[in-house]
Amino acid sequence: MQRISEEYEGLSKQLKVIAKYIEEHRTTLVLERITDIAQACEVQPSAIVRFAQRFGFSGFSDMQALFRDSFAPVQSNVNNYQKRIRTVIASQNTPLSNTELTQNFLSACQQGLEELSQSLDPAAIDAAVELLYKAENIYVVGVRRMFPIASYVCYALQHTQKRVHLISGLGGMYHDQVRSIRENDLMIAISFQPYGRETRYCARVAAQNKAKLLVISDSKMSPLARNASTVLTVKEGTAFAFRSMSSTISLCQALFIALSYRLELVIEETQDAGAYDD
């Protein structure tokens, strides 16, 4: 998966589709036939073989065998959550109640958290905390549905002595808010498909100014990953075509706790300096 991520930009359009499919289905790839994957990717089976050979395997079966060890530990709970949601929807002859809708959505959140817990990359987490620890300034950007999470990250990091800047784009001022980022600074870019163009712009500026880039995204093959120092991937649970944000916010909270532990901080609320009208 690391090689696929590194070489993704050089792949043909067809092979990029296959790469993303394999990333999203790697925990169950050992169960799938080459014809199923080809149909899902809308390519010929020969393209799957060509993809495998591109990365040094003799064919699809040889590549598929690589994922066998990762299948057993993660299949049980994740698949059970997925089956539970699908079974409930399929079995209903009448509209779901508000409570049933809520339960289904919470099950999707549980599915996402379970998958996140089982797919964490210890090296990537360590690298992310190291970037946060060493940064002189931390810039955080996330647009649209990721904006609340970017805002929370800033709120949490402001409990440390780090200088933290939220790139809000208020008044269309993305250019002005990011222009001062420098070599010893860090940008946290949070973006999921279709990857906000504002976030991509800010990430490009960070790279051009030689700042470090920590990306939180749904794929190591996202356009943001190209210049990233570290990429943390999150697969959110989905119910009724609505994606949860619970896994992403949990990961961000965990990063803050890990950084605080590294800084040997006692997390406390800011001391009250008096009322606003004093």
mmCIF file of C-alpha atoms in Angstrom:
data_model
loop_
_atom_site.group_PDB
_atom_site.id
_atom_site.type_symbol
_atom_site.label_atom_id
_atom_site.label_comp_id
_atom_site.label_asym_id
_atom_site.label_seq_id
_atom_site.Cartn_x
_atom_site.Cartn_y
_atom_site.Cartn_z
ATOM 1 C CA MET A 1 0.000 0.000 0.000
ATOM 2 C CA GLN A 2 2.923 2.321 0.650
ATOM 3 C CA ARG A 3 4.281 1.681 -2.844
ATOM 4 C CA ILE A 4 0.880 2.243 -4.404
ATOM 5 C CA SER A 5 0.597 5.551 -2.574
ATOM 6 C CA GLU A 6 4.079 6.670 -3.643
ATOM 7 C CA GLU A 7 3.585 5.715 -7.299
ATOM 8 C CA TYR A 8 -0.114 6.586 -7.597
ATOM 9 C CA GLU A 9 0.343 9.775 -9.637
ATOM 10 C CA GLY A 10 2.259 7.873 -12.309
ATOM 11 C CA LEU A 11 -0.475 5.272 -12.846
ATOM 12 C CA SER A 12 -2.867 5.278 -15.786
ATOM 13 C CA LYS A 13 -6.494 6.255 -15.226
ATOM 14 C CA GLN A 14 -7.600 2.607 -15.125
ATOM 15 C CA LEU A 15 -4.883 1.593 -12.683
ATOM 16 C CA LYS A 16 -5.731 4.528 -10.413
ATOM 17 C CA VAL A 17 -9.315 3.244 -10.156
ATOM 18 C CA ILE A 18 -8.029 -0.207 -9.235
ATOM 19 C CA ALA A 19 -5.603 1.262 -6.687
ATOM 20 C CA LYS A 20 -8.386 3.096 -4.890
ATOM 21 C CA TYR A 21 -10.592 -0.004 -4.904
ATOM 22 C CA ILE A 22 -7.829 -2.112 -3.355
ATOM 23 C CA GLU A 23 -7.185 0.502 -0.676
ATOM 24 C CA GLU A 24 -10.867 0.637 0.254
ATOM 25 C CA HIS A 25 -11.385 -3.143 0.222
ATOM 26 C CA ARG A 26 -8.021 -4.480 1.358
ATOM 27 C CA THR A 27 -9.480 -6.122 4.482
ATOM 28 C CA THR A 28 -11.760 -8.339 2.371
ATOM 29 C CA LEU A 29 -9.743 -8.561 -0.869
ATOM 30 C CA VAL A 30 -8.815 -12.172 -0.146
ATOM 31 C CA LEU A 31 -12.482 -13.157 -0.589
ATOM 32 C CA GLU A 32 -13.035 -11.442 -3.935
ATOM 33 C CA ARG A 33 -12.717 -12.867 -7.417
ATOM 34 C CA ILE A 34 -10.850 -11.019 -10.119
ATOM 35 C CA THR A 35 -14.070 -10.741 -12.142
ATOM 36 C CA ASP A 36 -15.875 -9.087 -9.199
ATOM 37 C CA ILE A 37 -13.135 -6.494 -8.817
ATOM 38 C CA ALA A 38 -13.044 -5.852 -12.546
ATOM 39 C CA GLN A 39 -16.810 -5.319 -12.612
ATOM 40 C CA ALA A 40 -16.700 -2.964 -9.617
ATOM 41 C CA CYS A 41 -13.881 -0.944 -11.239
ATOM 42 C CA GLU A 42 -15.499 -1.095 -14.702
ATOM 43 C CA VAL A 43 -12.349 -2.521 -16.273
ATOM 44 C CA GLN A 44 -11.373 -5.802 -17.906
ATOM 45 C CA PRO A 45 -9.862 -8.561 -15.696
ATOM 46 C CA SER A 46 -6.643 -8.163 -17.686
ATOM 47 C CA ALA A 47 -6.302 -4.676 -16.181
ATOM 48 C CA ILE A 48 -6.289 -6.210 -12.684
ATOM 49 C CA VAL A 49 -3.518 -8.583 -13.752
ATOM 50 C CA ARG A 50 -1.620 -5.661 -15.279
ATOM 51 C CA PHE A 51 -1.968 -3.748 -12.012
ATOM 52 C CA ALA A 52 -0.558 -6.682 -10.017
ATOM 53 C CA GLN A 53 2.365 -7.058 -12.416
ATOM 54 C CA ARG A 54 3.012 -3.313 -12.239
ATOM 55 C CA PHE A 55 3.905 -3.826 -8.565
ATOM 56 C CA GLY A 56 6.051 -6.913 -9.043
ATOM 57 C CA PHE A 57 3.547 -9.764 -8.636
ATOM 58 C CA SER A 58 3.155 -12.606 -11.111
ATOM 59 C CA GLY A 59 -0.587 -12.062 -11.245
ATOM 60 C CA PHE A 60 -3.736 -11.271 -9.266
ATOM 61 C CA SER A 61 -3.609 -14.381 -7.039
ATOM 62 C CA ASP A 62 -0.037 -13.624 -6.037
ATOM 63 C CA MET A 63 -1.004 -10.082 -5.037
ATOM 64 C CA GLN A 64 -4.197 -11.258 -3.329
ATOM 65 C CA ALA A 65 -2.202 -13.607 -1.100
ATOM 66 C CA LEU A 66 -0.411 -10.606 0.401
ATOM 67 C CA PHE A 67 -3.669 -9.465 2.003
ATOM 68 C CA ARG A 68 -4.543 -12.842 3.542
ATOM 69 C CA ASP A 69 -2.942 -12.125 6.923
ATOM 70 C CA SER A 70 -4.810 -8.833 7.296
ATOM 71 C CA PHE A 71 -8.190 -10.448 6.686
ATOM 72 C CA ALA A 72 -8.827 -12.452 9.857
ATOM 73 C CA PRO A 73 -8.238 -9.774 12.542
ATOM 74 C CA VAL A 74 -10.578 -7.160 11.100
ATOM 75 C CA GLN A 75 -13.416 -8.938 9.390
ATOM 76 C CA SER A 76 -15.657 -9.854 12.309
ATOM 77 C CA ASN A 77 -16.927 -6.655 13.942
ATOM 78 C CA VAL A 78 -16.788 -4.443 10.864
ATOM 79 C CA ASN A 79 -18.733 -6.895 8.744
ATOM 80 C CA ASN A 80 -21.253 -7.454 11.538
ATOM 81 C CA TYR A 81 -22.004 -3.737 11.710
ATOM 82 C CA GLN A 82 -22.404 -3.531 7.951
ATOM 83 C CA LYS A 83 -24.682 -6.559 7.872
ATOM 84 C CA ARG A 84 -26.730 -5.184 10.760
ATOM 85 C CA ILE A 85 -27.406 -1.903 8.967
ATOM 86 C CA ARG A 86 -28.242 -3.576 5.654
ATOM 87 C CA THR A 87 -30.437 -6.207 7.283
ATOM 88 C CA VAL A 88 -32.474 -3.624 9.184
ATOM 89 C CA ILE A 89 -33.078 -1.553 6.061
ATOM 90 C CA ALA A 90 -33.966 -4.578 3.908
ATOM 91 C CA SER A 91 -36.373 -6.002 6.489
ATOM 92 C CA GLN A 92 -38.490 -2.868 6.899
ATOM 93 C CA ASN A 93 -41.810 -2.785 5.099
ATOM 94 C CA THR A 94 -42.789 0.439 6.836
ATOM 95 C CA PRO A 95 -40.865 3.684 7.375
ATOM 96 C CA LEU A 96 -38.296 3.603 10.148
ATOM 97 C CA SER A 97 -39.007 5.466 13.360
ATOM 98 C CA ASN A 98 -36.815 8.292 14.581
ATOM 99 C CA THR A 99 -35.267 5.960 17.152
ATOM 100 C CA GLU A 100 -34.544 3.311 14.522
ATOM 101 C CA LEU A 101 -32.936 5.883 12.247
ATOM 102 C CA THR A 102 -30.797 7.044 15.164
ATOM 103 C CA GLN A 103 -29.759 3.495 16.029
ATOM 104 C CA ASN A 104 -28.786 2.780 12.434
ATOM 105 C CA PHE A 105 -26.666 5.897 12.256
ATOM 106 C CA LEU A 106 -24.976 5.112 15.580
ATOM 107 C CA SER A 107 -24.200 1.624 14.260
ATOM 108 C CA ALA A 108 -22.502 3.244 11.267
ATOM 109 C CA CYS A 109 -20.433 5.367 13.665
ATOM 110 C CA GLN A 110 -19.455 2.232 15.595
ATOM 111 C CA GLN A 111 -18.419 0.563 12.353
ATOM 112 C CA GLY A 112 -16.162 3.478 11.456
ATOM 113 C CA LEU A 113 -14.569 3.604 14.897
ATOM 114 C CA GLU A 114 -13.969 -0.138 14.890
ATOM 115 C CA GLU A 115 -12.260 0.012 11.513
ATOM 116 C CA LEU A 116 -10.176 3.026 12.585
ATOM 117 C CA SER A 117 -9.038 1.214 15.731
ATOM 118 C CA GLN A 118 -7.962 -1.841 13.783
ATOM 119 C CA SER A 119 -6.275 -0.022 10.914
ATOM 120 C CA LEU A 120 -4.190 2.519 12.847
ATOM 121 C CA ASP A 121 -0.620 2.851 11.611
ATOM 122 C CA PRO A 122 1.601 3.248 14.715
ATOM 123 C CA ALA A 123 4.439 4.772 12.683
ATOM 124 C CA ALA A 124 2.105 7.388 11.180
ATOM 125 C CA ILE A 125 0.668 8.273 14.602
ATOM 126 C CA ASP A 126 4.160 8.652 16.064
ATOM 127 C CA ALA A 127 5.215 10.831 13.131
ATOM 128 C CA ALA A 128 2.116 13.022 13.496
ATOM 129 C CA VAL A 129 2.743 13.637 17.199
ATOM 130 C CA GLU A 130 6.402 14.399 16.458
ATOM 131 C CA LEU A 131 5.358 16.999 13.873
ATOM 132 C CA LEU A 132 2.990 18.633 16.357
ATOM 133 C CA TYR A 133 5.637 18.599 19.074
ATOM 134 C CA LYS A 134 8.331 20.271 16.953
ATOM 135 C CA ALA A 135 6.173 22.845 15.148
ATOM 136 C CA GLU A 136 6.739 26.509 15.963
ATOM 137 C CA ASN A 137 3.361 27.481 14.495
ATOM 138 C CA ILE A 138 0.463 25.188 13.642
ATOM 139 C CA TYR A 139 -1.938 26.135 10.853
ATOM 140 C CA VAL A 140 -5.174 24.146 10.551
ATOM 141 C CA VAL A 141 -7.439 24.047 7.501
ATOM 142 C CA GLY A 142 -10.624 22.162 6.689
ATOM 143 C CA VAL A 143 -13.519 23.388 4.591
ATOM 144 C CA ARG A 144 -17.247 22.630 4.448
ATOM 145 C CA ARG A 145 -18.035 19.496 6.501
ATOM 146 C CA MET A 146 -14.446 19.345 7.770
ATOM 147 C CA PHE A 147 -14.490 22.951 9.033
ATOM 148 C CA PRO A 148 -16.021 22.059 12.446
ATOM 149 C CA ILE A 149 -13.270 19.490 12.962
ATOM 150 C CA ALA A 150 -10.540 21.977 11.991
ATOM 151 C CA SER A 151 -12.084 24.443 14.421
ATOM 152 C CA TYR A 152 -12.064 21.844 17.204
ATOM 153 C CA VAL A 153 -8.408 20.979 16.525
ATOM 154 C CA CYS A 154 -7.516 24.650 17.008
ATOM 155 C CA TYR A 155 -9.571 24.823 20.198
ATOM 156 C CA ALA A 156 -7.817 21.774 21.640
ATOM 157 C CA LEU A 157 -4.296 22.829 20.648
ATOM 158 C CA GLN A 158 -4.823 26.246 22.206
ATOM 159 C CA HIS A 159 -4.752 24.456 25.576
ATOM 160 C CA THR A 160 -1.028 24.012 24.938
ATOM 161 C CA GLN A 161 1.576 26.754 24.528
ATOM 162 C CA LYS A 162 1.646 26.205 20.773
ATOM 163 C CA ARG A 163 0.832 29.115 18.452
ATOM 164 C CA VAL A 164 -2.205 27.904 16.547
ATOM 165 C CA HIS A 165 -3.902 29.493 13.539
ATOM 166 C CA LEU A 166 -7.256 28.495 12.042
ATOM 167 C CA ILE A 167 -7.382 29.140 8.309
ATOM 168 C CA SER A 168 -11.056 30.029 8.116
ATOM 169 C CA GLY A 169 -11.051 31.819 4.781
ATOM 170 C CA LEU A 170 -13.334 34.458 6.272
ATOM 171 C CA GLY A 171 -13.865 37.116 3.642
ATOM 172 C CA GLY A 172 -12.184 34.903 1.047
ATOM 173 C CA MET A 173 -8.807 35.489 2.691
ATOM 174 C CA TYR A 174 -7.248 32.036 2.372
ATOM 175 C CA HIS A 175 -4.255 33.573 0.560
ATOM 176 C CA ASP A 176 -3.645 36.128 3.304
ATOM 177 C CA GLN A 177 -4.144 33.715 6.198
ATOM 178 C CA VAL A 178 -1.666 31.130 4.910
ATOM 179 C CA ARG A 179 1.012 33.374 3.406
ATOM 180 C CA SER A 180 3.091 33.602 6.613
ATOM 181 C CA ILE A 181 3.621 29.835 7.029
ATOM 182 C CA ARG A 182 7.323 28.987 7.146
ATOM 183 C CA GLU A 183 9.846 26.144 7.220
ATOM 184 C CA ASN A 184 9.575 25.317 10.924
ATOM 185 C CA ASP A 185 5.784 25.428 10.910
ATOM 186 C CA LEU A 186 3.189 22.705 10.443
ATOM 187 C CA MET A 187 -0.042 22.668 8.499
ATOM 188 C CA ILE A 188 -2.797 20.216 9.420
ATOM 189 C CA ALA A 189 -4.975 19.726 6.332
ATOM 190 C CA ILE A 190 -8.234 17.808 6.863
ATOM 191 C CA SER A 191 -10.034 16.859 3.665
ATOM 192 C CA PHE A 192 -12.079 13.987 2.283
ATOM 193 C CA GLN A 193 -13.271 13.251 -1.226
ATOM 194 C CA PRO A 194 -13.904 15.367 -3.302
ATOM 195 C CA TYR A 195 -11.079 17.241 -1.528
ATOM 196 C CA GLY A 196 -11.826 20.945 -1.167
ATOM 197 C CA ARG A 197 -9.887 23.128 -3.576
ATOM 198 C CA GLU A 198 -9.263 25.672 -0.798
ATOM 199 C CA THR A 199 -7.588 23.015 1.326
ATOM 200 C CA ARG A 200 -5.520 21.841 -1.634
ATOM 201 C CA TYR A 201 -4.414 25.429 -2.257
ATOM 202 C CA CYS A 202 -3.308 25.901 1.352
ATOM 203 C CA ALA A 203 -1.405 22.600 1.245
ATOM 204 C CA ARG A 204 0.426 23.727 -1.895
ATOM 205 C CA VAL A 205 1.449 26.995 -0.227
ATOM 206 C CA ALA A 206 2.721 25.078 2.802
ATOM 207 C CA ALA A 207 4.822 22.838 0.548
ATOM 208 C CA GLN A 208 6.173 25.804 -1.421
ATOM 209 C CA ASN A 209 7.192 27.537 1.828
ATOM 210 C CA LYS A 210 8.877 24.311 3.036
ATOM 211 C CA ALA A 211 6.521 23.836 5.979
ATOM 212 C CA LYS A 212 5.616 20.355 7.183
ATOM 213 C CA LEU A 213 2.226 18.963 6.180
ATOM 214 C CA LEU A 214 0.091 16.585 8.258
ATOM 215 C CA VAL A 215 -2.830 15.290 6.210
ATOM 216 C CA ILE A 216 -5.963 13.666 7.646
ATOM 217 C CA SER A 217 -7.909 12.175 4.777
ATOM 218 C CA ASP A 218 -9.766 9.131 3.495
ATOM 219 C CA SER A 219 -6.967 7.903 1.256
ATOM 220 C CA LYS A 220 -3.199 7.919 1.002
ATOM 221 C CA MET A 221 -3.832 8.536 -2.694
ATOM 222 C CA SER A 222 -5.674 11.812 -2.187
ATOM 223 C CA PRO A 223 -4.102 14.819 -3.945
ATOM 224 C CA LEU A 224 -3.150 16.211 -0.532
ATOM 225 C CA ALA A 225 -0.909 13.237 0.204
ATOM 226 C CA ARG A 226 1.523 14.213 -2.552
ATOM 227 C CA ASN A 227 3.488 16.691 -0.419
ATOM 228 C CA ALA A 228 2.568 15.339 3.009
ATOM 229 C CA SER A 229 5.111 14.532 5.700
ATOM 230 C CA THR A 230 2.573 12.168 7.248
ATOM 231 C CA VAL A 231 -0.888 10.957 6.205
ATOM 232 C CA LEU A 232 -3.495 9.594 8.631
ATOM 233 C CA THR A 233 -6.374 7.835 6.904
ATOM 234 C CA VAL A 234 -9.917 7.542 8.212
ATOM 235 C CA LYS A 235 -12.794 5.529 6.774
ATOM 236 C CA GLU A 236 -15.996 6.961 8.166
ATOM 237 C CA GLY A 237 -19.104 4.857 8.610
ATOM 238 C CA THR A 238 -22.035 5.666 6.335
ATOM 239 C CA ALA A 239 -25.776 5.306 6.903
ATOM 240 C CA PHE A 240 -28.488 6.371 4.461
ATOM 241 C CA ALA A 241 -25.786 7.918 2.222
ATOM 242 C CA PHE A 242 -24.730 10.222 5.088
ATOM 243 C CA ARG A 243 -21.141 10.026 6.299
ATOM 244 C CA SER A 244 -20.370 10.201 9.987
ATOM 245 C CA MET A 245 -17.619 12.439 11.382
ATOM 246 C CA SER A 246 -17.171 10.528 14.637
ATOM 247 C CA SER A 247 -13.987 8.680 13.627
ATOM 248 C CA THR A 248 -12.268 11.814 12.345
ATOM 249 C CA ILE A 249 -13.021 13.855 15.467
ATOM 250 C CA SER A 250 -11.957 10.930 17.673
ATOM 251 C CA LEU A 251 -8.639 10.662 15.851
ATOM 252 C CA CYS A 252 -8.038 14.395 16.258
ATOM 253 C CA GLN A 253 -8.837 14.208 19.968
ATOM 254 C CA ALA A 254 -6.456 11.266 20.343
ATOM 255 C CA LEU A 255 -3.672 13.230 18.636
ATOM 256 C CA PHE A 256 -4.194 16.110 21.071
ATOM 257 C CA ILE A 257 -4.065 13.753 24.055
ATOM 258 C CA ALA A 258 -0.894 12.115 22.716
ATOM 259 C CA LEU A 259 0.726 15.522 22.198
ATOM 260 C CA SER A 260 -0.284 16.645 25.688
ATOM 261 C CA TYR A 261 1.243 13.496 27.137
ATOM 262 C CA ARG A 262 4.435 14.203 25.202
ATOM 263 C CA LEU A 263 4.487 17.767 26.532
ATOM 264 C CA GLU A 264 3.803 16.445 30.047
ATOM 265 C CA LEU A 265 0.879 18.805 30.389
ATOM 266 C CA VAL A 266 -1.994 18.750 32.816
ATOM 267 C CA ILE A 267 -4.970 19.682 30.681
ATOM 268 C CA GLU A 268 -6.862 22.464 32.372
ATOM 269 C CA GLU A 269 -9.292 25.116 31.296
ATOM 270 C CA THR A 270 -7.762 28.539 30.721
ATOM 271 C CA GLN A 271 -7.748 30.519 33.941
ATOM 272 C CA ASP A 272 -10.495 33.102 34.190
ATOM 273 C CA ALA A 273 -9.092 36.608 33.671
ATOM 274 C CA GLY A 274 -12.373 38.308 34.450
ATOM 275 C CA ALA A 275 -15.566 39.039 32.599
ATOM 276 C CA TYR A 276 -15.513 40.521 29.101
ATOM 277 C CA ASP A 277 -16.958 43.840 30.312
ATOM 278 C CA ASP A 278 -14.361 44.465 33.058
#
